[in-house]
Amino acid sequence: MQTVRFDAKETGKQTGIQFNEKTKEFHIQGKDFSYIFTILKNNQLGHLYYGKRVHHSPSFSHLFTSEPKATASCVFEGDIAFSLDLIKQEYPSYGTTDYREPAYQLFQENGSRITHFEYKSHRIYPGKPALEGLPAVYTETEDEAETLEITLIDMLLQAEIILLYSVYKDLNVLARSARVVNHGSQKLNLTRVMSANVDFFDSDYDMVQLSGAWARERHMVTRSLVPGIQSISSTRGTSSTQQNPFFALKRKKTDEHKGEVFGFSLVYSGNFLAQVEVDQYGVARGSIGINPFDFNWLLEGGESFQTPEAVLVYSDQGLNGLSQTYHQLYRTRLAKGRWRDQARPVLLNNWEATYFDFDEEKILTIAREARELGIELFVLDDGWFGNRDNDKTSLGDWVADHKKLPNGIGGLARKINDLGLRFGLWFEPEMVSKASSLYEEHPDWIIHVPGRQASHGRNQFVLDYSRKEVVDYIYEMMAAVLREAPVSYVKWDMNRYMTEIGSPALAAARQREIPHRYILGVYQLYDRLTKEFPEVLFESCASGGARFDPGMLYYAPQAWTSDDTDAVERLRIQYGTSLVYPLSSMGAHVSAVPNHQVKRHTSLETRGNTAYFGMLGYELDVTKMTDDEKQLVKEQISFYKKNRELIQNGTFYRLISPFEGAGNATAWIVVSHDRKEALAGYFQVLAEPNPGYSRLLLIGLAEDIQYRVDGLDGTFYGSVLMNAGIHFKGEFSGIEAEGIEYGGDFSSRIFKLEAVKEPAR
Ligand code: DGJ
C-alpha cells in the first residue's frame, strides 16, 4: 500500500492520498471529505464515493454497484453486469456502453470517436503543479497539498490522458484538471474535454447557480434536479454575466448554515459548460469545463492540451461553509502578488462623476477634494486617450489625449501623487475602435471572418488575442504608459462579447480553437504585465461583472462587481457573488443619487453600509456634495480604514438572503479570525407599515466572549447575540417616535462588535 499522508494543522486529522495495490483503489482524504475511486476490470476508472470523510478501509469494493440489466449494452461477452452505463465513471468516455454525456471525445483520422483509455500508472507527490499558461490555485509550501497524477493510455492511438487531483491539507478542496497528450503520429481532434466529472450516487439535490445579466449579475438561482440534462454555459467568449462558471449541488435541507453541499468552480474566463445529467437510475453526473459547443482542438503528434482547473469544494456546514472555503482558497492561494495581502486603497473613480467630459483641471479639482475626504487612490477611467470623447473612437490607441491632458498621463499622475494620492488608470486592452490608428494599420487584427460583416458591440471590435503579435503590440503600448507614469492601479475593462469568430491567422482546422486561444492570450498579457509591474494593483472589469471569475482573480485580486451601484441592487449582487468569491475580490463603490442605473434614491448612509462589504470606493463628483455629505463620507472612509483588515481577511457569513421569501431583508456579518471583532450589516428594502417584531441573529462569534456593540447599550455574550439576537425597535418602520425619525425605505444598520472581555478560563 502506497501511503503519503500529513497532518492537518487545525484538526490534527491526517489528510492525503492513498492507493491500495490490492484492491486498486484510490482514497483521497480531505479535511472533512473522502473521494474514492478504483481501477475497473476493463482498466478504466470507476467512481466509488464522494462525500463526508470516512475511515480508510482495507477495501471499498462493496461500493461498486452494477446490477445486471437485461437492456444494458455490456463490455465483456458473458458478463451482463459490466456495462459502463450502470457504473459510475471517473472520467467517462464516449461510445462504449455508456450513453450519458462523456468527459471527453476524440475525433480520429478514420472518422472514429471510439477510444479506450485505460490505467497506465500513477504518481503521488507533495505540493501542487502549476498549469502551463493557465491560472490555477497554488501552494506556498509543498506540505500544503498533495497531488495524485494518473496516466491513462489508449494503446491504439498512442495518446494519454493525465488526470490531476490535488487535495489541500487544511481546506476541503479538491482541484482537478486533465491533460491530453498525443504521442502518436495521427492527427486527433479534441471535440470535448471537461476539467472534472463526478458521478454522484443519487440525484436528490438542488442545483445552485449564479445567473443574471448586465447590472444584475450573479443572482442565486436554485432548482431541483430532474431526469435529463440541466446545464449553464457561456458561448460569449467570456465567462459572462448571464452565468458564472460555478454550480453547487446541495441536499434539499441544506441551508446557509447546515447540511451537505458540493461546489464546482472553474478557474477560467472563457466559454464554459457546467452541467448535471441525471440518468435513468437517478445517478447525477456533474461536470464542468470548457464549453464543447463550437470547440475543437487539433492535436498533432507530439502536442498536448491542458484543461483549465476545476475546484471542487465539499461542505457539511451549509452554503456558508462552502463559501468560506472558496473565500480562503481564492483569497490566499489563487490571488497572488503583492496586493494579495496588502490593505486595498479606498479609491475614487471619475467614471460616473465626469464620463468622457473632463480635462486635467477638472480631474485635479475632484482629486483635491477627494484627498480631503480620505481617499487614497484616484482612478482615471475611460476617455484619457486618443480622441476619446465618446465611445465611438480610439480604443487601441493607448496614448494620452493632450487636449484633455496637456501634461500626459505622467504629468497628471505626478500631480495626483503630489496631492498625496496614488494614481490609477483605465485600459480596455482587448478592444479596438474602427476610428483608431491601430485599426487603420491592422484592420485584420480583429476577430472576424473575411467576407462576412463584423458586428460591433458598443461601437468596438475584439482584438484577435489568438495572435501573438497582437498581444505583443498591446503589451508594448501598455507597458510604455506604465513605465513612464507612476501608475499604482490598473482597471482592465472588457466591454463586449465575441461575434463572427474567425482568425485569418489560423488554419481552417484550428478556427474553433480561437475562443480558448484568445483567453490564453489574455492570460499571457496579464502574466507579463503583472510580472513587469508587480507593484500595480490590477482590478478586472467587463461591463461591470461580465468576467468575474476565478481565472481573472489569479491575476487581478479584485474585480469590478457590477456597473450597478444602486445600494438595493447591490445587496443581491454582492450576496450572490459571495457564494464563491471573497469580499477582498469585490469592488464596491458609493455613487450619486438618483442612481445612474436604476434612478433610485437611497441614503448616503445605506450606500456606504452596502459598499463597506467589499473593497470600498466612491464613484461620484465629490465637488458637488454638500458639506454634510462630505462630512459623512469622511466618517465612512475613516470607519472603513479602521475595519478594512477585518473586511478584507475576516470570515464572512450570509445571515438573511434577499433571494428568499419577499427578499425585503438582507443581512451578513464578517468576523475576525480570533473572533474578537465583527462587522454586521442589516438592510431593509421597503419599510413595512406597523410591522411585527424582528431581530437579527448573529453567527460566527465566540459564545463566551462579551462584545460591545456600537449603538447598543451594555455588553453581550456571543451566545446571547447568536441565540437571542439583536432586537429591532422600530428602526426600519419609517415612523417618527419620541423625536427620532426612523429609517423608512432602503434603510440599513451596521453593527460593529468588539470583544470587551476575554473568556473566563
Ligand atoms: C464599463 C465599466 O464597467 C465602467 O465602470 C466604466 O469603466 C466604463 N466601462 C467605461 O467605458
mmCIF file of C-alpha atoms and ligand atoms in Angstrom, residues 214 349 351 356 381-382 388 426 428 458 491 493 495 541-544 560 562-563 619, ligand 1:
data_model
loop_
_atom_site.group_PDB
_atom_site.id
_atom_site.type_symbol
_atom_site.label_atom_id
_atom_site.label_comp_id
_atom_site.label_asym_id
_atom_site.label_seq_id
_atom_site.Cartn_x
_atom_site.Cartn_y
_atom_site.Cartn_z
ATOM 1 C CA TRP A 214 -25.635 43.272 -17.042
ATOM 2 C CA ASN A 349 -13.172 56.656 -9.799
ATOM 3 C CA TRP A 351 -16.427 57.493 -14.447
ATOM 4 C CA PHE A 356 -15.882 61.421 -21.044
ATOM 5 C CA ASP A 381 -11.419 55.912 -16.122
ATOM 6 C CA ASP A 382 -12.296 55.807 -19.819
ATOM 7 C CA ARG A 388 -11.965 59.508 -26.897
ATOM 8 C CA TRP A 426 -8.321 52.505 -17.006
ATOM 9 C CA GLU A 428 -9.567 48.253 -22.343
ATOM 10 C CA ARG A 458 -20.586 49.499 -28.138
ATOM 11 C CA LYS A 491 -8.616 48.897 -14.179
ATOM 12 C CA ASP A 493 -12.054 46.608 -18.755
ATOM 13 C CA ASN A 495 -16.939 45.708 -22.825
ATOM 14 C CA CYS A 541 -13.808 44.521 -15.171
ATOM 15 C CA ALA A 542 -16.042 43.593 -18.081
ATOM 16 C CA SER A 543 -19.020 45.959 -18.424
ATOM 17 C CA GLY A 544 -19.077 45.554 -14.674
ATOM 18 C CA TRP A 560 -15.495 45.439 -10.559
ATOM 19 C CA SER A 562 -21.170 45.347 -11.307
ATOM 20 C CA ASP A 563 -21.849 48.625 -13.092
ATOM 21 C CA GLU A 619 -17.746 56.972 -7.945
HETATM 22 C C1 DGJ B 1 -17.638 49.696 -18.255
HETATM 23 C C2 DGJ B 1 -17.178 49.664 -16.830
HETATM 24 O O1 DGJ B 1 -17.849 48.678 -16.129
HETATM 25 C C3 DGJ B 1 -17.387 51.041 -16.211
HETATM 26 O O2 DGJ B 1 -17.034 51.024 -14.869
HETATM 27 C C4 DGJ B 1 -16.567 52.048 -16.973
HETATM 28 O O3 DGJ B 1 -15.216 51.778 -16.805
HETATM 29 C C5 DGJ B 1 -16.948 52.015 -18.437
HETATM 30 N N1 DGJ B 1 -16.890 50.697 -18.971
HETATM 31 C C6 DGJ B 1 -16.042 52.922 -19.224
HETATM 32 O O4 DGJ B 1 -16.259 52.804 -20.564
#
